[in-house]
Each structure stands twice: as C-alpha cells, then as structure tokens.
Short mmCIF file of C-alpha atoms and ligand atoms in Angstrom, two decimals:
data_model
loop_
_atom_site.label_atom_id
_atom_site.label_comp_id
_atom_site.label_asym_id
_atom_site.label_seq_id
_atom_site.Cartn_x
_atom_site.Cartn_y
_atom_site.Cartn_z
CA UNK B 915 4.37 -18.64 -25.85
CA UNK B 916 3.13 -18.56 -22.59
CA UNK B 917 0.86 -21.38 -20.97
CA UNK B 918 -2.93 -20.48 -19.61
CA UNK B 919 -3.06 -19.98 -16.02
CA UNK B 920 -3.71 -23.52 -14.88
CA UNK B 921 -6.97 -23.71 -13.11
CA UNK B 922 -7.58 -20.02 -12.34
CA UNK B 923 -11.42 -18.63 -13.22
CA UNK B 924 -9.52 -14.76 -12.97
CA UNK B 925 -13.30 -13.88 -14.00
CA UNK B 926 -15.17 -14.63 -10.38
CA UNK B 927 -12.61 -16.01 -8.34
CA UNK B 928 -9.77 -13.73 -7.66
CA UNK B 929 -9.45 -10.91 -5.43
CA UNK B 930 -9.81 -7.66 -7.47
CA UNK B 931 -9.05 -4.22 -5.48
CA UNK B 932 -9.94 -0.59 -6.97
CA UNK B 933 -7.22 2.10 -6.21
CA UNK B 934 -8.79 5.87 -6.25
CA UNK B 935 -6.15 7.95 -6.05
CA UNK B 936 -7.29 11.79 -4.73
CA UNK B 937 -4.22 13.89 -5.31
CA UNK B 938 -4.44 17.01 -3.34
CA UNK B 939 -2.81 17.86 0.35
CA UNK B 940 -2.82 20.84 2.11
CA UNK B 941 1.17 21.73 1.70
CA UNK B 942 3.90 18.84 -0.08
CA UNK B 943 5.36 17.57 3.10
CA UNK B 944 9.10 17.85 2.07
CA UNK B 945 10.42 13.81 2.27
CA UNK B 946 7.19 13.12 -0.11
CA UNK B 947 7.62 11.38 -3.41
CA UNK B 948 3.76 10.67 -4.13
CA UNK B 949 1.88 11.57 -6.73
CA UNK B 950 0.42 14.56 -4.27
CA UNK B 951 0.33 18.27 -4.91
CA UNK B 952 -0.26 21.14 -2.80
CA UNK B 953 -3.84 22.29 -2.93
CA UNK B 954 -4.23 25.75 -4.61
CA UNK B 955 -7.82 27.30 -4.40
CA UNK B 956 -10.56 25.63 -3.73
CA UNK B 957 -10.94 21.73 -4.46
CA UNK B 958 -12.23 20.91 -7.70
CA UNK B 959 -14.24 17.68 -5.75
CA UNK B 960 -17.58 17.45 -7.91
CA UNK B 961 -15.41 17.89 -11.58
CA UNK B 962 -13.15 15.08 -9.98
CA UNK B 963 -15.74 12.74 -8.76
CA UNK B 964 -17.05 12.84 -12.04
CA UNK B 965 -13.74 11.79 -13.76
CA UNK B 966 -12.96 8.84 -11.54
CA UNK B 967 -16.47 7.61 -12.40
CA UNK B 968 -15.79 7.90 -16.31
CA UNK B 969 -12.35 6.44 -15.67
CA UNK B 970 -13.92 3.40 -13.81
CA UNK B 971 -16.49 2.90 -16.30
CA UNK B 972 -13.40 2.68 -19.50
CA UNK B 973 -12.53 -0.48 -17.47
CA UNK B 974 -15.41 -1.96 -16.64
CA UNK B 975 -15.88 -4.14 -19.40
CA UNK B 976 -12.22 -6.00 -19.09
CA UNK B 977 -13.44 -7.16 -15.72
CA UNK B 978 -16.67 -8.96 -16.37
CA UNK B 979 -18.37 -10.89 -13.76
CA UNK B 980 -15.63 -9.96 -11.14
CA UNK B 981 -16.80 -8.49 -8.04
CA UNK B 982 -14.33 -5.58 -6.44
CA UNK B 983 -13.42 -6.94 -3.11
CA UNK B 984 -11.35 -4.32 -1.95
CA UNK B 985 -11.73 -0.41 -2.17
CA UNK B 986 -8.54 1.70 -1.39
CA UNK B 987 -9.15 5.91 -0.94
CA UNK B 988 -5.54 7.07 -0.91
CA UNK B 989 -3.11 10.33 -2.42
CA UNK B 990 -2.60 12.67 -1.34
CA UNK B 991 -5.19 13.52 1.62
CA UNK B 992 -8.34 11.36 0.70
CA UNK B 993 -9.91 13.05 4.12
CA UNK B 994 -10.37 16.17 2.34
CA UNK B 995 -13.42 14.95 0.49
CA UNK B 996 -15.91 15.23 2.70
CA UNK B 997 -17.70 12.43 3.75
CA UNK B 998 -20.73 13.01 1.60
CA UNK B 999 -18.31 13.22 -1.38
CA UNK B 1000 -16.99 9.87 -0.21
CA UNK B 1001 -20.46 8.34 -0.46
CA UNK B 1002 -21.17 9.76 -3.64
CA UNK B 1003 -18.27 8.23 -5.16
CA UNK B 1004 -19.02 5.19 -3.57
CA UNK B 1005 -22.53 4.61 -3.92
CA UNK B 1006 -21.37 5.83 -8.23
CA UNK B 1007 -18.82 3.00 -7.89
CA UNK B 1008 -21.61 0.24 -6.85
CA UNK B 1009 -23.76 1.90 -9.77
CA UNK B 1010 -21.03 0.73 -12.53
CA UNK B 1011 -19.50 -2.59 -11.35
CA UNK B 1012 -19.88 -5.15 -9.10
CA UNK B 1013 -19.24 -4.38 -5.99
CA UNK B 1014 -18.74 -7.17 -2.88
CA UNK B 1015 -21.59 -6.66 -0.18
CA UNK B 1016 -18.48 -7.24 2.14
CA UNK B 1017 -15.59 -5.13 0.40
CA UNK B 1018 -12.91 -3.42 2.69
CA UNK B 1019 -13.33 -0.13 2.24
CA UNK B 1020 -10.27 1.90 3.48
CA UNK B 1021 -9.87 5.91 3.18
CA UNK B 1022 -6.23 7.12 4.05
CA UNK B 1023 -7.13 10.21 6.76
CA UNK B 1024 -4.66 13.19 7.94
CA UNK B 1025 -5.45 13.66 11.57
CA UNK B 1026 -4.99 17.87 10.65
CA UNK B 1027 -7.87 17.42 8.27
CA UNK B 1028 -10.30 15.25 10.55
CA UNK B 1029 -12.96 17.01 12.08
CA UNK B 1030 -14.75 16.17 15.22
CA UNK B 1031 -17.20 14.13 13.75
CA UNK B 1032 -16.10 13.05 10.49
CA UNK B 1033 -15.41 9.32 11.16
CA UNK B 1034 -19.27 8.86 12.04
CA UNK B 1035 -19.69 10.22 8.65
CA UNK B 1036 -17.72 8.68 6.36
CA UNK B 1037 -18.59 5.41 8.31
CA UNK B 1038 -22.25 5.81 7.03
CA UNK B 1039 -21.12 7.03 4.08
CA UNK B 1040 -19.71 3.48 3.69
CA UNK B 1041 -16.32 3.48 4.37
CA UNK B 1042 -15.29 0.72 7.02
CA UNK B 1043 -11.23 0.87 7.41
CA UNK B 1044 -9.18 3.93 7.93
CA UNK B 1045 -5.77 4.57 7.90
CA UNK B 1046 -4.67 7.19 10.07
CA UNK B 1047 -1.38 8.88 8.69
CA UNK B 1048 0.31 9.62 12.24
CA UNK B 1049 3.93 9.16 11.61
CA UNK B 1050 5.21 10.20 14.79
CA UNK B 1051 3.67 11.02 18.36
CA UNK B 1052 6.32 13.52 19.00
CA UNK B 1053 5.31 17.48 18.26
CA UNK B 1054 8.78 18.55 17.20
CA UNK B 1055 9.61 15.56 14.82
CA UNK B 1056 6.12 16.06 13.17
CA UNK B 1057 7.27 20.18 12.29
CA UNK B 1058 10.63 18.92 11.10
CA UNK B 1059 8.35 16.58 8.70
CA UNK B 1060 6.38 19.07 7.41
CA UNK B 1061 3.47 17.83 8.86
CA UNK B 1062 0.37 19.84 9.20
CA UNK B 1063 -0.92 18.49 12.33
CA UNK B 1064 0.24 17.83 15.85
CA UNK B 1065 -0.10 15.69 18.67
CA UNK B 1066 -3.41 16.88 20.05
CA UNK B 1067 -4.82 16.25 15.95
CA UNK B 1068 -3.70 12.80 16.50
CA UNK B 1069 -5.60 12.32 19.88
CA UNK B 1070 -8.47 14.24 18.65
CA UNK B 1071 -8.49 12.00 15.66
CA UNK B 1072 -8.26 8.97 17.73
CA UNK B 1073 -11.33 9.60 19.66
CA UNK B 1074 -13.35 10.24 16.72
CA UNK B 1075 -12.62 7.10 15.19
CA UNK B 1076 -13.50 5.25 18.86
CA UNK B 1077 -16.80 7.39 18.67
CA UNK B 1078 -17.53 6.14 15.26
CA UNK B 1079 -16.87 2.52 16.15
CA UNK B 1080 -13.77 2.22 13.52
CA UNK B 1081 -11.89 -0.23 15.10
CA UNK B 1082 -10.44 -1.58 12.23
CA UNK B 1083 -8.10 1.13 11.84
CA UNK B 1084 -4.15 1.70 10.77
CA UNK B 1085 -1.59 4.02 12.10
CA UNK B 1086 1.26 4.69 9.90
CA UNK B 1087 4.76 5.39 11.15
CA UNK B 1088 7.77 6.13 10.11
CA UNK B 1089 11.46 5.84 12.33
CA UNK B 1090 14.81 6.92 11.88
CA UNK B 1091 13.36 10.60 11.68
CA UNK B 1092 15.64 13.49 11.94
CA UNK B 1093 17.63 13.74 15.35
CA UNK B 1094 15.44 10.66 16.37
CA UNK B 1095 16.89 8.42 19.57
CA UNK B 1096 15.94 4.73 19.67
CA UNK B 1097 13.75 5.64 22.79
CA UNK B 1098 12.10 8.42 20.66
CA UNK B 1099 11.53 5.72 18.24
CA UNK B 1100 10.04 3.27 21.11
CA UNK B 1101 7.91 6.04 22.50
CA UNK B 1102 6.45 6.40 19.57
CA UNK B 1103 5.48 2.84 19.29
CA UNK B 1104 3.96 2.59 22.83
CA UNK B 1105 1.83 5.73 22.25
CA UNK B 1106 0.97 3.80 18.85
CA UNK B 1107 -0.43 0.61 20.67
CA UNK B 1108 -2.34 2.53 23.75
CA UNK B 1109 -4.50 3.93 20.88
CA UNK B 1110 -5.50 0.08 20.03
CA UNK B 1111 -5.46 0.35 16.28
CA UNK B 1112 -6.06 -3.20 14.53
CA UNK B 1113 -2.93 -2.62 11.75
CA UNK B 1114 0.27 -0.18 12.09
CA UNK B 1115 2.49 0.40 8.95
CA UNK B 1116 6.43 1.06 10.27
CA UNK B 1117 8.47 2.76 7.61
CA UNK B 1118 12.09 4.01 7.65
CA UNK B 1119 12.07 7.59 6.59
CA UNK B 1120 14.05 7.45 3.32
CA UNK B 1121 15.93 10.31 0.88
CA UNK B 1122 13.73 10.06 -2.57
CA UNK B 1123 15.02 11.81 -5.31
CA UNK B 1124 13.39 14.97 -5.89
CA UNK B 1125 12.27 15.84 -2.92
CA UNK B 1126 12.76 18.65 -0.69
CA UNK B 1127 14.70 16.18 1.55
CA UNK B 1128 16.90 15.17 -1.04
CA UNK B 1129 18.18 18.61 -2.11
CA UNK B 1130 18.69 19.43 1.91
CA UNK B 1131 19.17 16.36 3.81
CA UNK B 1132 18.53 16.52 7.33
CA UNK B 1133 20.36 14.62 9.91
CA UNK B 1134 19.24 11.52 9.86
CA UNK B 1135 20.33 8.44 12.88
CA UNK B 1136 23.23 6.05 11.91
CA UNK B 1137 22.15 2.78 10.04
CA UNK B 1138 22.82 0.83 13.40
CA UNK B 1139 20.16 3.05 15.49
CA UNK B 1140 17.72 2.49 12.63
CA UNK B 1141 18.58 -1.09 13.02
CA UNK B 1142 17.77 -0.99 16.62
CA UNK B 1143 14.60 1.07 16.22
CA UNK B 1144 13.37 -1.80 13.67
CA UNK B 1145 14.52 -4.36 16.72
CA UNK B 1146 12.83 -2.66 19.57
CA UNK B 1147 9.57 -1.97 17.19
CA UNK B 1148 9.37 -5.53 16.74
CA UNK B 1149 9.96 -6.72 20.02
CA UNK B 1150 7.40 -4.21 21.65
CA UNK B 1151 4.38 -5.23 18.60
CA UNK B 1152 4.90 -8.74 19.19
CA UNK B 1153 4.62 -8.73 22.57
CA UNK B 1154 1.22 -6.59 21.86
CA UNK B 1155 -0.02 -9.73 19.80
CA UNK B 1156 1.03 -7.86 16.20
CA UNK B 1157 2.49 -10.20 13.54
CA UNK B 1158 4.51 -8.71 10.98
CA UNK B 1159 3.07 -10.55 7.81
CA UNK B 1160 5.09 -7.88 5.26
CA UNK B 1161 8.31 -5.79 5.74
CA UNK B 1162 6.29 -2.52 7.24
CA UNK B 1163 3.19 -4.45 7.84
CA UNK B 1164 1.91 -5.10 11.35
CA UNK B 1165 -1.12 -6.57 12.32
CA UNK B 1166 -3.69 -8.11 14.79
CA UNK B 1167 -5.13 -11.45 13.94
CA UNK B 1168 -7.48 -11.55 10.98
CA UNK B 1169 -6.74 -7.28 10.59
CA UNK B 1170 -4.68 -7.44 7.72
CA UNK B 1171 -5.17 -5.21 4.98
CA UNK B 1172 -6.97 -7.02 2.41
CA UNK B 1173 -6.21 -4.71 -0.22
CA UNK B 1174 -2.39 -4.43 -0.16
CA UNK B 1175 -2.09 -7.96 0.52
CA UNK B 1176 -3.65 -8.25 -2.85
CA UNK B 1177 -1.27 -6.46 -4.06
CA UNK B 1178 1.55 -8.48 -2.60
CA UNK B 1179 -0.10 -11.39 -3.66
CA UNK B 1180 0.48 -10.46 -7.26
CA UNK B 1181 -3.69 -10.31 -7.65
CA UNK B 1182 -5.37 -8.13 -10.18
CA UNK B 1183 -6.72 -4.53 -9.13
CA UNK B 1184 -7.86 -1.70 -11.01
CA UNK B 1185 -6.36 2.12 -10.52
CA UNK B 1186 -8.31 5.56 -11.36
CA UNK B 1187 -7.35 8.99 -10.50
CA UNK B 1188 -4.33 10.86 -11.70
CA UNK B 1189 -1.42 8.83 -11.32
CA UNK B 1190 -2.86 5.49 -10.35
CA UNK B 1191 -1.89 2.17 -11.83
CA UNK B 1192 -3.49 -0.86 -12.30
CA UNK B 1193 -2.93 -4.29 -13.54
CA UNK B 1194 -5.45 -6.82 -15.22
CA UNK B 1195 -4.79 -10.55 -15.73
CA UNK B 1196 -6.50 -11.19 -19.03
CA UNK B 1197 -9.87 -13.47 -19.36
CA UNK B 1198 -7.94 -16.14 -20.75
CA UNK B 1199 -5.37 -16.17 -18.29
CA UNK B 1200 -2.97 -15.89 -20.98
CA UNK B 1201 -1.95 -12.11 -20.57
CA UNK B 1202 -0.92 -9.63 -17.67
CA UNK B 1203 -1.71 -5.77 -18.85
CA UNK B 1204 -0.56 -2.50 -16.40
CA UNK B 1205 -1.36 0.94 -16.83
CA UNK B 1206 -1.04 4.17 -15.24
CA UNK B 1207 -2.67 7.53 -15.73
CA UNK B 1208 -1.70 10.83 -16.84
CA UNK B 1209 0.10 12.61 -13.38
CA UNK B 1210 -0.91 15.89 -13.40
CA UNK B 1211 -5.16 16.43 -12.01
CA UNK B 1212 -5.24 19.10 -14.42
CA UNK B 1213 -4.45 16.71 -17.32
CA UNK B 1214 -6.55 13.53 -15.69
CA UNK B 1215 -9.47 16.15 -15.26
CA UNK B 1216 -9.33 17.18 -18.78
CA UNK B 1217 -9.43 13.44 -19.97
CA UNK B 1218 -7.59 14.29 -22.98
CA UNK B 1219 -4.68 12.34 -22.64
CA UNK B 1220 -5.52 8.15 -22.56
CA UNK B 1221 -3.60 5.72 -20.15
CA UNK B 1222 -0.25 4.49 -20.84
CA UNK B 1223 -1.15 0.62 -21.33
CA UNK B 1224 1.11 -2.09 -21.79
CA UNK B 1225 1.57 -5.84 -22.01
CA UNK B 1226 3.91 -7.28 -18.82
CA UNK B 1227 6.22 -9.96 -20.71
CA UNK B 1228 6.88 -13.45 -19.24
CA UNK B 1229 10.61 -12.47 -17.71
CA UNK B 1230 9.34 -9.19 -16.33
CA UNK B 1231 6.22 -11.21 -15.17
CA UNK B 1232 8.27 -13.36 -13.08
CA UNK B 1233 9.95 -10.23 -11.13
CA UNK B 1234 6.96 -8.85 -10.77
CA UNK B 1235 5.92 -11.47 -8.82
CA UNK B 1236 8.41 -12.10 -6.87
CA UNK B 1237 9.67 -8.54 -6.08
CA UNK B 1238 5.95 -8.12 -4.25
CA UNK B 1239 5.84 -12.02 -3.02
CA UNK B 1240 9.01 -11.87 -1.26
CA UNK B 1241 7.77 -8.73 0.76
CA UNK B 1242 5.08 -11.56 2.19
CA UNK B 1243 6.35 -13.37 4.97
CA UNK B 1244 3.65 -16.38 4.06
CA UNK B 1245 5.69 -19.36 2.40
CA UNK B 1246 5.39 -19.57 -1.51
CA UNK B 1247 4.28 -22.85 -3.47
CA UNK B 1248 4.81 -23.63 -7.07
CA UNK B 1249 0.70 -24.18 -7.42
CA UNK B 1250 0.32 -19.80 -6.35
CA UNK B 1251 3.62 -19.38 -8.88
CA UNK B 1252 2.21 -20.87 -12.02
CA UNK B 1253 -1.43 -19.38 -10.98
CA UNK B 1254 -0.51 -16.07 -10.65
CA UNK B 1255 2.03 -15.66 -13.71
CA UNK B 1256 0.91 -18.60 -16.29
CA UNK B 1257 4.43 -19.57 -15.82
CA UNK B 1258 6.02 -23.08 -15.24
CA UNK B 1259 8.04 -23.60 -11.87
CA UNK B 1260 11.00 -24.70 -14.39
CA UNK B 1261 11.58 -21.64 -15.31
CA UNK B 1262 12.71 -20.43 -12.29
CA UNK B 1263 14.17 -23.32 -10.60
CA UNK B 1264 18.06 -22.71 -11.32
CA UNK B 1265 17.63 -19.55 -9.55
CA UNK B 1266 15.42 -20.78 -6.97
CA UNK B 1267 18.20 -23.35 -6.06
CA UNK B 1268 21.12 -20.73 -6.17
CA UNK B 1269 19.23 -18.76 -3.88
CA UNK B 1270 18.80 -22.04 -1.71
CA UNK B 1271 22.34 -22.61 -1.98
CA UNK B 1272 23.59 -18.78 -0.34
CA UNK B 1273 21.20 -19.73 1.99
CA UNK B 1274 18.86 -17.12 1.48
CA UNK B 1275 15.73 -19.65 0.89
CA UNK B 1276 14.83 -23.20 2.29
CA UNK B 1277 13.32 -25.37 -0.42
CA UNK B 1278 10.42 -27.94 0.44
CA UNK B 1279 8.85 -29.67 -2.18
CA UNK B 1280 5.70 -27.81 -2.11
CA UNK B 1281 8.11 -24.43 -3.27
CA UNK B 1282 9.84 -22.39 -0.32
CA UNK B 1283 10.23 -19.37 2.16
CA UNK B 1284 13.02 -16.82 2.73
CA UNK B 1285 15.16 -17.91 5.74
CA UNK B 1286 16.29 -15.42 8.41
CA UNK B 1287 19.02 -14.91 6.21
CA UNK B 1288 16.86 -14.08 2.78
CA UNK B 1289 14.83 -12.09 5.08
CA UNK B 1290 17.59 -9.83 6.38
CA UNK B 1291 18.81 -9.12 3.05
CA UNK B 1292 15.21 -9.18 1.05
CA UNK B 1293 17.08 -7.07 -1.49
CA UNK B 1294 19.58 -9.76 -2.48
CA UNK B 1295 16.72 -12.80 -2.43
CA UNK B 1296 14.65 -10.59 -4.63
CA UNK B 1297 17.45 -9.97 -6.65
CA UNK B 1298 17.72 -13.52 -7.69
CA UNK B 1299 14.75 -13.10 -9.68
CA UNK B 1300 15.92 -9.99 -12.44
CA UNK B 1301 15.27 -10.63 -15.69
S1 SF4 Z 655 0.35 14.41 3.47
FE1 SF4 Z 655 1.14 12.44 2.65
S2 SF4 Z 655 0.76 12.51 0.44
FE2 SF4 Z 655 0.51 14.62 1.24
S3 SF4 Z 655 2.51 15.57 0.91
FE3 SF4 Z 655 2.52 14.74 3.01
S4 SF4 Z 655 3.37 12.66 2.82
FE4 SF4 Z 655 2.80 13.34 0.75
#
C-alpha cells in the first residue's frame, strides 16, 4: 500500500505539459527511431486536427482544475502544419481545458520546411518557443544524414525567426556524425552560438535498432573523439554563458525548456497524437497511470483502437523517477522524492548509500547530487535504482 503524496494539491499546483505529437516528415531520415513516417500524398491536416481535439477532450476530465502550463508541437515535422493549422489547434486546445495565459508554447521546425515568413505566423498564431532541428552546419554531413535541408535553409530559417522576434529559440545538434573531426564538431558549435539561440540540445548520433543506420552503419569517430567533441562543446557553451542543466541540455539563464524539464522532473503531462504518451498522477495522489497511443496515423485517425493504459507500480515508480531525475543536474531532496512518487525516502536509502559508497553520489541530509564521478557514468548511478 502506497502512502498519499504528502502535501502535493496535483489538482492546481503542479506543472502539467500537453505533448501533440504530428507524425509526418517529408522522407525518414535514415538514423531516425521516432514515431515519424514519410509523408505520402497530401497531408490529412483538418481529419488530424480533429482527432487530437477528441483525444484531448477523453482526458480532460482526469485533470480537473489543472491548468496546462506547457504546450510541446513535436514528431515528426510539426512545421508542416501551417501556421493557421497551428492556431486552430491551439485556440481548440484553450476551448477544452485550461490553458495558462503564460504557457510555453514550443513547435519543433525543419529549417527545409520553413518558409520566409512563417515564424511571424505561427508567432501570432500563438506559438512562442521554437526549436529549430539544425543538427549540423556542415552541407555534406547534413546529405549523409538524410536531411532535407542545407546550410542556406538553416540561415534562411534563422533570419525568419529574428524577423519574427523568436528569441526564445533551440537549435538541436547532434556530434560524432559520420567522418566527423573534433574541429568539424567545434565548428559546428561556433556557427550554433553566432545565431544567438536562447537553448541548444547536443546529442551523440547513436545506432537505434531498426533503422536504416543500423542495417548499414556508417563510419562513425572513435569513442575518444566523441569524448573530445562533448569536451570542446562544453568548454566553448560555457564560455558563451550556457549551463548544461541536463545531459544534452544547454541553456541561457532563465531559457530552459519548461516542458522537458517537466518531464525530468517526474511532473504529470498529457500526450495526444499517434504514438504519444502521457502520464497522470491520480487526484488522490495515491496512483501514477501512463499511456500511449496506437502508432500508426492511420489507426489514431480512425480512433478505433483505445490507448494502452496502465497503472506504474511503486518499484517501477521509483526508477521512473530516478532514471529522468538523474538526467537533471539540480541536487535531489527527499521532500521532491516522496512528492513526486508517494514513496518514503526509506525505501531507497540502502541503495542511495551504496551508491554514496562507489562514490557515485554525495549525501547531505537534505538528500544528494551525482558527483563528477556519478555524472560521468550516469548509466551506473541510475542503475542503482532497478527494480
Ligand atoms: S526529420 Fe526528424 S522526425 Fe523526421 S525522420 Fe528526420 S529525424 Fe526523424
């Protein structure tokens, strides 16, 4: 039997985000493991629009009197809604639940589907974040990717968002691309930062199963030239006043992304389109629930199939939350523990004090933080915490 979460109002209180997942891109980009799928035909927006909207309203009742503080467009390529599409879905979002006056609204953009304009418009069409999926500066590394745009997409991009007044933009970025040097990797960086985005996202291109990748790996830079990309990067953001406050997260002061922090945080957050999860802390405090949606559009646009729901039990609960805390480089305190998972701190003390002991945490009395050590090795400190 679990206990109630001690002194949590989840009804009001809490951060709650809303994941829309729009599934479509132009072509799979071959190291892709999303939920994504090349676009065939026209785009079925309106018929889609429609089914988020019905999908939102199935969970609108488990949420009450909580206001949606964050908004998160992603897939897939989000920018091929147009921007009008975008407000329509928006302004049928406000219409069904409560929705903060100052929620971050975030649509993830491909620069090869941004038109000249388009910022301006999905600005006033309400969105106020954007994350630009750049990944590299360099023209050749973007065709080994699979990447539909260029350099010149990116700039052109760029300038639109300056026009539009989006400064509170990402760039995503990924290292330890095919052939790539470390001062490919460092270019890419600097070109990053004379842009002036608020937030950059720096991922290590990895194999997934089942993707194009996988079944032909390209030649990819030794572990230690990774290492020293990851080194450099670091060195060159800081400098630029970034603070990494996750493992790929980089950010100004006060530019965080609200949204995935929530996520990190272990905080609740709803998830419509085809694919998306989401995860409610019950009323009472007493009960965590996930679900995820059917995959396929097809199937999600035929609403025939319901979503796969379940109940996350205490042991799980505890990985959970520690498998997304430990990402955060923010300390963690018994008082966030028991609020987030209705758990006691005894029940993972023992482990909490091994981990102390291989000197992969340092224990205060308030709870603890990873060391350099349980930083380093974030898969051994979260680890510690299996069921
Ligand atoms: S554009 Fe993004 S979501 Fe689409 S296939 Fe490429 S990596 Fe995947």
């Amino acid at each position: 039997m679990t206990q109630a979460l001690p002194g949590i109002d989840v009804t009001t209180n809490e951060p709650l985000g809303l994941y829309v997942h729009l599934p479509w891109c132009v072509r799979k980009c071959p190291y892709c493991d999303f939920n994504s799928h090349p676009l065939k035909g026209s785009l079925p927006a309106e018929p889609y629009v429609a089914a988020l909207l019905h999908d939102l309203e199935q969970w609108s009742g488990s949420i009450e009197r909580r206001e949606i503080s964050t908004v998160f467009l992603g897939g897939g390529t989000p920018s091929l809604f147009s921007a009008d599409l975008v407000g329509g879905l928006l302004e049928g979002i406000a219409n069904r639940v409560g929705l903060s006056a100052t929620a971050e609204i975030t649509l993830e953009a491909n620069p090869g589907t941004v038109e000249r304009d388009s910022f301006t418009a999905y600005r006033a069409a309400g969105v106020n974040r954007v994350s630009l999926g750049v990944q590299s500066f360099n023209d050749a590394a973007l065709k080994r990717l699979g990447r539909i745009h260029g350099r010149e997409d990116i700039d052109r991009s760029i300038r639109s968002l300056a026009r539009a007044g989006l400064d509170n933009f990402n760039i995503d970025l990924m290292f330890g691309l095919p052939e790539q040097t470390v001062e490919a990797a460092l270019e890419d960086i600097r070109l990053a930062l004379r842009a002036a985005p608020a937030h950059l996202s720096h991922y290590q291109l990895t194999l997934e199963p089942n993707t194009a990748f996988a079944h032909d790996p390209p030649p990819l830079p030794a572990d230690e030239a990774c290492w020293e990309m990851q080194e450099t990067a670091a060195s060159e953001l800081t400098a630029a006043g970034f603070h990494q406050y996750e493992v790929s997260a980089w950010a100004r002061p006060g530019r965080q992304c609200a949204h995935n922090l929530n996520y990190w945080r272990y905080g609740d957050f709803i998830g419509i389109g085809a694919g998306a999860h989401g995860k409610l802390t019950d009323v009472t405090g007493d009960a965590v629930t996930r679900w995820s949606m059917p995959r396929q559009p097809r199937v999600y646009l035929d609403q025939s199939q319901p979503p796969a729901q379940r109940s996350v039990p205490p042991d799980e609960r505890v990985f959970e939350y520690f498998l997304n805390r430990l990402r955060l480089r923010e300390p963690i305190t018994r008082v966030d523990f028991s609020r987030r998972t209705g758990l006691a701190w005894s029940v993972v003390e023992d482990r909490v004090n091994e981990a102390r002991d291989r000197g992969l945490l340092a224990v205060s009395e308030d709870g603890f933080r990873t060391t350099d050590l349980g930083w380093r090795f974030l898969n051994d400190t979260q680890q510690v915490f299996l069921p």
